[in-house]
Amino acid sequence: MGGPTTSFWVMLSLIAAAGIQGGASGNSEGDALYALRRSWSDPDNVLQSWDPNLVNPCTWFHITCNEDNHVTRVDLGNSNLSGHLVPDLGKLEHLQYLELYKNNIQGTIPVEIGNLKNLISLDLYNNNISGTIPPQLGKLKSLVFLRVNNNQLSGQIPRELANIPSLKVVDVSSNNLCGSIPISGPFEHIPLENFENNPRLEGPELIGLASYETNCP
């Protein structure tokens, strides 16, 4: 015999349950960032505030959100973090700045980062990242800064990057890249010093005369 009072308490219970489930565990951006935290070693506890039980990650240290509570910045440069990047980063669809330089990040650059259509700055320099530069980064049509220097990257410089009209700064120096240096699009204005210390990287490509895959496995 449920009267109005009973119905009220049932509704209140449902709202409370929804609130519990609606923490970062119910927030795709919070989920993505917490997956990143779980993949990292954090000896200095810089991620201590990353509480998955909060409604969204906007109150976490080193995270910036816009007025709609979407994550726009991750600022964790020089934070003594080690571990891997995770594919979940591709879910941060409003992200503009991913600043993870000067840590001890290993593994590869997830291809899912190519889904971050609003990304302006990708700073991964001075880590121990290996593998190739994903050609999917060519989908980042808002990208201005791409700094992946001082890592262990190998393979070619993806020609897809030359199709990003907004790209102003590219630094891939001090890796193990091979092939030749692109010269079209934004690469026309990138100084050669930003390609230095890649022993297998040849000079600028000669359009029509040389294949840029030369000297690449």
PDB file of C-alpha atoms in Angstrom:
ATOM      1  CA  MET A   1       0.000   0.000   0.000  1.00  0.00           C
ATOM      2  CA  GLY A   2       2.303   2.732  -1.129  1.00  0.00           C
ATOM      3  CA  GLY A   3       0.996   6.164  -0.260  1.00  0.00           C
ATOM      4  CA  PRO A   4       2.488   9.514  -1.231  1.00  0.00           C
ATOM      5  CA  THR A   5       5.055   9.284   1.566  1.00  0.00           C
ATOM      6  CA  THR A   6       6.320   5.917   0.346  1.00  0.00           C
ATOM      7  CA  SER A   7       6.567   7.204  -3.215  1.00  0.00           C
ATOM      8  CA  PHE A   8       8.542  10.197  -1.995  1.00  0.00           C
ATOM      9  CA  TRP A   9      11.111   8.034  -0.222  1.00  0.00           C
ATOM     10  CA  VAL A  10      11.433   5.697  -3.227  1.00  0.00           C
ATOM     11  CA  MET A  11      12.089   8.685  -5.472  1.00  0.00           C
ATOM     12  CA  LEU A  12      14.603  10.109  -3.010  1.00  0.00           C
ATOM     13  CA  SER A  13      16.424   6.786  -2.910  1.00  0.00           C
ATOM     14  CA  LEU A  14      16.607   6.659  -6.708  1.00  0.00           C
ATOM     15  CA  ILE A  15      17.996  10.203  -6.860  1.00  0.00           C
ATOM     16  CA  ALA A  16      20.610   9.360  -4.223  1.00  0.00           C
ATOM     17  CA  ALA A  17      21.616   6.215  -6.082  1.00  0.00           C
ATOM     18  CA  ALA A  18      21.938   8.165  -9.320  1.00  0.00           C
ATOM     19  CA  GLY A  19      24.117  10.714  -7.555  1.00  0.00           C
ATOM     20  CA  ILE A  20      26.472   8.008  -6.309  1.00  0.00           C
ATOM     21  CA  GLN A  21      26.747   6.470  -9.771  1.00  0.00           C
ATOM     22  CA  GLY A  22      27.191   9.893 -11.345  1.00  0.00           C
ATOM     23  CA  GLY A  23      30.663  10.460  -9.936  1.00  0.00           C
ATOM     24  CA  ALA A  24      33.681  10.438 -12.193  1.00  0.00           C
ATOM     25  CA  SER A  25      32.829   6.778 -12.737  1.00  0.00           C
ATOM     26  CA  GLY A  26      29.819   8.050 -14.713  1.00  0.00           C
ATOM     27  CA  ASN A  27      31.755  10.844 -16.430  1.00  0.00           C
ATOM     28  CA  SER A  28      33.622   9.777 -19.562  1.00  0.00           C
ATOM     29  CA  GLU A  29      36.306  12.442 -19.125  1.00  0.00           C
ATOM     30  CA  GLY A  30      36.815  11.505 -15.482  1.00  0.00           C
ATOM     31  CA  ASP A  31      36.988   7.854 -16.509  1.00  0.00           C
ATOM     32  CA  ALA A  32      39.640   8.622 -19.125  1.00  0.00           C
ATOM     33  CA  LEU A  33      41.804  10.622 -16.728  1.00  0.00           C
ATOM     34  CA  TYR A  34      41.462   8.071 -13.954  1.00  0.00           C
ATOM     35  CA  ALA A  35      42.559   5.351 -16.395  1.00  0.00           C
ATOM     36  CA  LEU A  36      45.643   7.490 -17.002  1.00  0.00           C
ATOM     37  CA  ARG A  37      46.273   7.804 -13.282  1.00  0.00           C
ATOM     38  CA  ARG A  38      46.024   4.024 -12.817  1.00  0.00           C
ATOM     39  CA  SER A  39      48.635   3.501 -15.537  1.00  0.00           C
ATOM     40  CA  TRP A  40      51.180   5.778 -13.860  1.00  0.00           C
ATOM     41  CA  SER A  41      53.549   5.685 -10.925  1.00  0.00           C
ATOM     42  CA  ASP A  42      53.251   8.926  -8.940  1.00  0.00           C
ATOM     43  CA  PRO A  43      55.912   9.034  -6.201  1.00  0.00           C
ATOM     44  CA  ASP A  44      55.305  12.729  -5.435  1.00  0.00           C
ATOM     45  CA  ASN A  45      51.508  12.327  -5.140  1.00  0.00           C
ATOM     46  CA  VAL A  46      50.761  15.054  -7.657  1.00  0.00           C
ATOM     47  CA  LEU A  47      47.613  13.129  -8.625  1.00  0.00           C
ATOM     48  CA  GLN A  48      46.343  12.743  -5.081  1.00  0.00           C
ATOM     49  CA  SER A  49      43.322  14.963  -5.770  1.00  0.00           C
ATOM     50  CA  TRP A  50      42.152  12.792  -8.684  1.00  0.00           C
ATOM     51  CA  ASP A  51      39.178  11.308  -6.840  1.00  0.00           C
ATOM     52  CA  PRO A  52      36.941   9.114  -9.055  1.00  0.00           C
ATOM     53  CA  ASN A  53      33.983   9.667  -6.718  1.00  0.00           C
ATOM     54  CA  LEU A  54      33.602  13.340  -7.620  1.00  0.00           C
ATOM     55  CA  VAL A  55      30.942  14.400 -10.118  1.00  0.00           C
ATOM     56  CA  ASN A  56      33.555  15.514 -12.662  1.00  0.00           C
ATOM     57  CA  PRO A  57      37.332  16.028 -12.750  1.00  0.00           C
ATOM     58  CA  CYS A  58      37.172  19.839 -12.855  1.00  0.00           C
ATOM     59  CA  THR A  59      38.223  20.196  -9.200  1.00  0.00           C
ATOM     60  CA  TRP A  60      41.267  17.954  -9.640  1.00  0.00           C
ATOM     61  CA  PHE A  61      44.658  19.628  -9.456  1.00  0.00           C
ATOM     62  CA  HIS A  62      46.411  20.081 -12.835  1.00  0.00           C
ATOM     63  CA  ILE A  63      43.089  19.928 -14.709  1.00  0.00           C
ATOM     64  CA  THR A  64      41.368  22.938 -16.305  1.00  0.00           C
ATOM     65  CA  CYS A  65      37.766  22.909 -17.517  1.00  0.00           C
ATOM     66  CA  ASN A  66      35.639  25.272 -19.548  1.00  0.00           C
ATOM     67  CA  GLU A  67      32.343  26.795 -18.382  1.00  0.00           C
ATOM     68  CA  ASP A  68      30.515  23.620 -19.416  1.00  0.00           C
ATOM     69  CA  ASN A  69      32.724  21.493 -17.145  1.00  0.00           C
ATOM     70  CA  HIS A  70      34.570  19.850 -20.020  1.00  0.00           C
ATOM     71  CA  VAL A  71      38.300  19.218 -19.615  1.00  0.00           C
ATOM     72  CA  THR A  72      40.373  21.595 -21.762  1.00  0.00           C
ATOM     73  CA  ARG A  73      43.851  21.295 -20.201  1.00  0.00           C
ATOM     74  CA  VAL A  74      45.972  18.616 -18.578  1.00  0.00           C
ATOM     75  CA  ASP A  75      49.102  20.226 -17.102  1.00  0.00           C
ATOM     76  CA  LEU A  76      51.472  17.608 -15.719  1.00  0.00           C
ATOM     77  CA  GLY A  77      54.829  18.695 -17.083  1.00  0.00           C
ATOM     78  CA  ASN A  78      57.905  17.944 -14.947  1.00  0.00           C
ATOM     79  CA  SER A  79      55.860  15.981 -12.385  1.00  0.00           C
ATOM     80  CA  ASN A  80      58.108  12.923 -11.905  1.00  0.00           C
ATOM     81  CA  LEU A  81      55.465  10.605 -13.384  1.00  0.00           C
ATOM     82  CA  SER A  82      56.285   7.283 -15.026  1.00  0.00           C
ATOM     83  CA  GLY A  83      54.157   4.800 -16.903  1.00  0.00           C
ATOM     84  CA  HIS A  84      52.268   4.710 -20.177  1.00  0.00           C
ATOM     85  CA  LEU A  85      49.791   6.834 -22.088  1.00  0.00           C
ATOM     86  CA  VAL A  86      46.366   5.215 -22.452  1.00  0.00           C
ATOM     87  CA  PRO A  87      43.946   5.035 -25.416  1.00  0.00           C
ATOM     88  CA  ASP A  88      41.263   6.557 -23.142  1.00  0.00           C
ATOM     89  CA  LEU A  89      42.895   9.961 -23.730  1.00  0.00           C
ATOM     90  CA  GLY A  90      41.024   9.997 -27.035  1.00  0.00           C
ATOM     91  CA  LYS A  91      37.773  10.502 -25.089  1.00  0.00           C
ATOM     92  CA  LEU A  92      38.790  14.011 -23.952  1.00  0.00           C
ATOM     93  CA  GLU A  93      37.126  15.532 -26.995  1.00  0.00           C
ATOM     94  CA  HIS A  94      37.273  19.131 -25.702  1.00  0.00           C
ATOM     95  CA  LEU A  95      40.963  18.956 -24.744  1.00  0.00           C
ATOM     96  CA  GLN A  96      43.115  21.808 -26.059  1.00  0.00           C
ATOM     97  CA  TYR A  97      46.395  21.365 -24.152  1.00  0.00           C
ATOM     98  CA  LEU A  98      48.074  18.076 -23.245  1.00  0.00           C
ATOM     99  CA  GLU A  99      51.223  19.015 -21.337  1.00  0.00           C
ATOM    100  CA  LEU A 100      53.137  15.905 -20.214  1.00  0.00           C
ATOM    101  CA  TYR A 101      56.724  16.960 -20.892  1.00  0.00           C
ATOM    102  CA  LYS A 102      59.753  16.099 -18.714  1.00  0.00           C
ATOM    103  CA  ASN A 103      58.486  12.925 -17.089  1.00  0.00           C
ATOM    104  CA  ASN A 104      59.408   9.272 -17.539  1.00  0.00           C
ATOM    105  CA  ILE A 105      56.529   8.252 -19.794  1.00  0.00           C
ATOM    106  CA  GLN A 106      57.222   5.071 -21.754  1.00  0.00           C
ATOM    107  CA  GLY A 107      55.429   3.041 -24.392  1.00  0.00           C
ATOM    108  CA  THR A 108      53.844   4.458 -27.519  1.00  0.00           C
ATOM    109  CA  ILE A 109      51.689   7.441 -28.485  1.00  0.00           C
ATOM    110  CA  PRO A 110      48.096   6.106 -28.681  1.00  0.00           C
ATOM    111  CA  VAL A 111      46.528   6.538 -32.108  1.00  0.00           C
ATOM    112  CA  GLU A 112      43.364   7.670 -30.283  1.00  0.00           C
ATOM    113  CA  ILE A 113      45.016  11.039 -29.587  1.00  0.00           C
ATOM    114  CA  GLY A 114      44.182  11.727 -33.230  1.00  0.00           C
ATOM    115  CA  ASN A 115      40.532  12.023 -32.123  1.00  0.00           C
ATOM    116  CA  LEU A 116      41.211  15.204 -30.115  1.00  0.00           C
ATOM    117  CA  LYS A 117      39.920  17.597 -32.767  1.00  0.00           C
ATOM    118  CA  ASN A 118      40.263  20.659 -30.490  1.00  0.00           C
ATOM    119  CA  LEU A 119      43.864  19.975 -29.454  1.00  0.00           C
ATOM    120  CA  ILE A 120      46.142  23.008 -29.820  1.00  0.00           C
ATOM    121  CA  SER A 121      49.279  21.830 -28.015  1.00  0.00           C
ATOM    122  CA  LEU A 122      50.737  18.322 -27.685  1.00  0.00           C
ATOM    123  CA  ASP A 123      53.856  18.497 -25.514  1.00  0.00           C
ATOM    124  CA  LEU A 124      55.434  15.104 -24.860  1.00  0.00           C
ATOM    125  CA  TYR A 125      59.097  16.105 -25.036  1.00  0.00           C
ATOM    126  CA  ASN A 126      61.786  14.778 -22.674  1.00  0.00           C
ATOM    127  CA  ASN A 127      60.251  11.393 -21.922  1.00  0.00           C
ATOM    128  CA  ASN A 128      61.069   7.820 -22.983  1.00  0.00           C
ATOM    129  CA  ILE A 129      58.283   7.358 -25.509  1.00  0.00           C
ATOM    130  CA  SER A 130      58.993   4.803 -28.239  1.00  0.00           C
ATOM    131  CA  GLY A 131      57.302   3.516 -31.375  1.00  0.00           C
ATOM    132  CA  THR A 132      56.267   5.727 -34.262  1.00  0.00           C
ATOM    133  CA  ILE A 133      54.554   9.091 -34.562  1.00  0.00           C
ATOM    134  CA  PRO A 134      50.974   8.042 -35.435  1.00  0.00           C
ATOM    135  CA  PRO A 135      49.783   9.316 -38.824  1.00  0.00           C
ATOM    136  CA  GLN A 136      46.404   9.793 -37.115  1.00  0.00           C
ATOM    137  CA  LEU A 137      47.841  12.989 -35.597  1.00  0.00           C
ATOM    138  CA  GLY A 138      47.261  14.478 -39.033  1.00  0.00           C
ATOM    139  CA  LYS A 139      43.557  14.681 -38.090  1.00  0.00           C
ATOM    140  CA  LEU A 140      44.342  17.327 -35.438  1.00  0.00           C
ATOM    141  CA  LYS A 141      43.291  20.291 -37.550  1.00  0.00           C
ATOM    142  CA  SER A 142      43.550  22.760 -34.623  1.00  0.00           C
ATOM    143  CA  LEU A 143      47.084  21.726 -33.633  1.00  0.00           C
ATOM    144  CA  VAL A 144      49.639  24.542 -33.345  1.00  0.00           C
ATOM    145  CA  PHE A 145      52.415  23.006 -31.190  1.00  0.00           C
ATOM    146  CA  LEU A 146      53.761  19.466 -31.617  1.00  0.00           C
ATOM    147  CA  ARG A 147      56.824  18.846 -29.452  1.00  0.00           C
ATOM    148  CA  VAL A 148      57.948  15.238 -29.092  1.00  0.00           C
ATOM    149  CA  ASN A 149      61.706  15.839 -29.025  1.00  0.00           C
ATOM    150  CA  ASN A 150      64.070  13.931 -26.721  1.00  0.00           C
ATOM    151  CA  ASN A 151      62.292  10.589 -26.782  1.00  0.00           C
ATOM    152  CA  GLN A 152      62.961   7.196 -28.393  1.00  0.00           C
ATOM    153  CA  LEU A 153      60.647   7.591 -31.377  1.00  0.00           C
ATOM    154  CA  SER A 154      61.446   5.738 -34.606  1.00  0.00           C
ATOM    155  CA  GLY A 155      60.029   5.437 -38.126  1.00  0.00           C
ATOM    156  CA  GLN A 156      59.128   8.229 -40.517  1.00  0.00           C
ATOM    157  CA  ILE A 157      57.715  11.695 -39.957  1.00  0.00           C
ATOM    158  CA  PRO A 158      54.104  11.187 -41.091  1.00  0.00           C
ATOM    159  CA  ARG A 159      53.297  13.227 -44.195  1.00  0.00           C
ATOM    160  CA  GLU A 160      49.764  13.622 -42.819  1.00  0.00           C
ATOM    161  CA  LEU A 161      51.191  16.304 -40.495  1.00  0.00           C
ATOM    162  CA  ALA A 162      51.840  18.514 -43.521  1.00  0.00           C
ATOM    163  CA  ASN A 163      48.061  18.785 -43.962  1.00  0.00           C
ATOM    164  CA  ILE A 164      47.550  20.670 -40.664  1.00  0.00           C
ATOM    165  CA  PRO A 165      47.294  24.334 -41.708  1.00  0.00           C
ATOM    166  CA  SER A 166      47.420  25.644 -38.115  1.00  0.00           C
ATOM    167  CA  LEU A 167      50.707  23.902 -37.262  1.00  0.00           C
ATOM    168  CA  LYS A 168      53.413  26.430 -36.350  1.00  0.00           C
ATOM    169  CA  VAL A 169      55.912  24.562 -34.142  1.00  0.00           C
ATOM    170  CA  VAL A 170      57.188  21.026 -34.719  1.00  0.00           C
ATOM    171  CA  ASP A 171      60.149  19.633 -32.787  1.00  0.00           C
ATOM    172  CA  VAL A 172      61.111  15.991 -33.310  1.00  0.00           C
ATOM    173  CA  SER A 173      64.829  16.380 -32.531  1.00  0.00           C
ATOM    174  CA  SER A 174      66.797  13.816 -30.519  1.00  0.00           C
ATOM    175  CA  ASN A 175      64.888  10.673 -31.485  1.00  0.00           C
ATOM    176  CA  ASN A 176      65.651   7.796 -33.869  1.00  0.00           C
ATOM    177  CA  LEU A 177      63.526   8.875 -36.821  1.00  0.00           C
ATOM    178  CA  CYS A 178      64.361   7.885 -40.388  1.00  0.00           C
ATOM    179  CA  GLY A 179      63.466   8.862 -43.932  1.00  0.00           C
ATOM    180  CA  SER A 180      63.524  12.498 -45.009  1.00  0.00           C
ATOM    181  CA  ILE A 181      62.171  15.781 -43.701  1.00  0.00           C
ATOM    182  CA  PRO A 182      58.870  17.034 -45.164  1.00  0.00           C
ATOM    183  CA  ILE A 183      59.013  20.409 -46.886  1.00  0.00           C
ATOM    184  CA  SER A 184      55.367  21.100 -47.748  1.00  0.00           C
ATOM    185  CA  GLY A 185      52.693  22.942 -45.819  1.00  0.00           C
ATOM    186  CA  PRO A 186      53.758  24.070 -42.336  1.00  0.00           C
ATOM    187  CA  PHE A 187      57.108  22.259 -42.643  1.00  0.00           C
ATOM    188  CA  GLU A 188      58.256  24.929 -45.062  1.00  0.00           C
ATOM    189  CA  HIS A 189      58.897  27.218 -42.074  1.00  0.00           C
ATOM    190  CA  ILE A 190      60.158  24.722 -39.460  1.00  0.00           C
ATOM    191  CA  PRO A 191      63.901  25.248 -38.762  1.00  0.00           C
ATOM    192  CA  LEU A 192      66.185  22.300 -39.494  1.00  0.00           C
ATOM    193  CA  GLU A 193      67.469  22.332 -35.909  1.00  0.00           C
ATOM    194  CA  ASN A 194      64.078  20.938 -34.867  1.00  0.00           C
ATOM    195  CA  PHE A 195      65.002  17.711 -36.703  1.00  0.00           C
ATOM    196  CA  GLU A 196      68.588  17.345 -35.416  1.00  0.00           C
ATOM    197  CA  ASN A 197      70.045  14.343 -33.561  1.00  0.00           C
ATOM    198  CA  ASN A 198      68.123  11.724 -35.524  1.00  0.00           C
ATOM    199  CA  PRO A 199      71.058   9.709 -36.918  1.00  0.00           C
ATOM    200  CA  ARG A 200      68.972   7.989 -39.618  1.00  0.00           C
ATOM    201  CA  LEU A 201      66.976  11.049 -40.680  1.00  0.00           C
ATOM    202  CA  GLU A 202      68.069  12.387 -44.047  1.00  0.00           C
ATOM    203  CA  GLY A 203      67.783  15.959 -45.308  1.00  0.00           C
ATOM    204  CA  PRO A 204      64.681  17.598 -46.747  1.00  0.00           C
ATOM    205  CA  GLU A 205      62.903  15.422 -49.301  1.00  0.00           C
ATOM    206  CA  LEU A 206      63.415  16.172 -52.995  1.00  0.00           C
ATOM    207  CA  ILE A 207      59.962  16.113 -54.510  1.00  0.00           C
ATOM    208  CA  GLY A 208      59.893  13.763 -57.494  1.00  0.00           C
ATOM    209  CA  LEU A 209      63.514  12.723 -57.047  1.00  0.00           C
ATOM    210  CA  ALA A 210      63.670  10.751 -53.807  1.00  0.00           C
ATOM    211  CA  SER A 211      61.311   8.595 -51.831  1.00  0.00           C
ATOM    212  CA  TYR A 212      60.957   9.700 -48.242  1.00  0.00           C
ATOM    213  CA  GLU A 213      60.890   6.047 -47.125  1.00  0.00           C
ATOM    214  CA  THR A 214      64.601   5.795 -47.974  1.00  0.00           C
ATOM    215  CA  ASN A 215      66.613   4.340 -45.099  1.00  0.00           C
ATOM    216  CA  CYS A 216      63.463   3.310 -43.206  1.00  0.00           C
ATOM    217  CA  PRO A 217      62.649  -0.315 -42.350  1.00  0.00           C
TER     218      PRO A 217
END
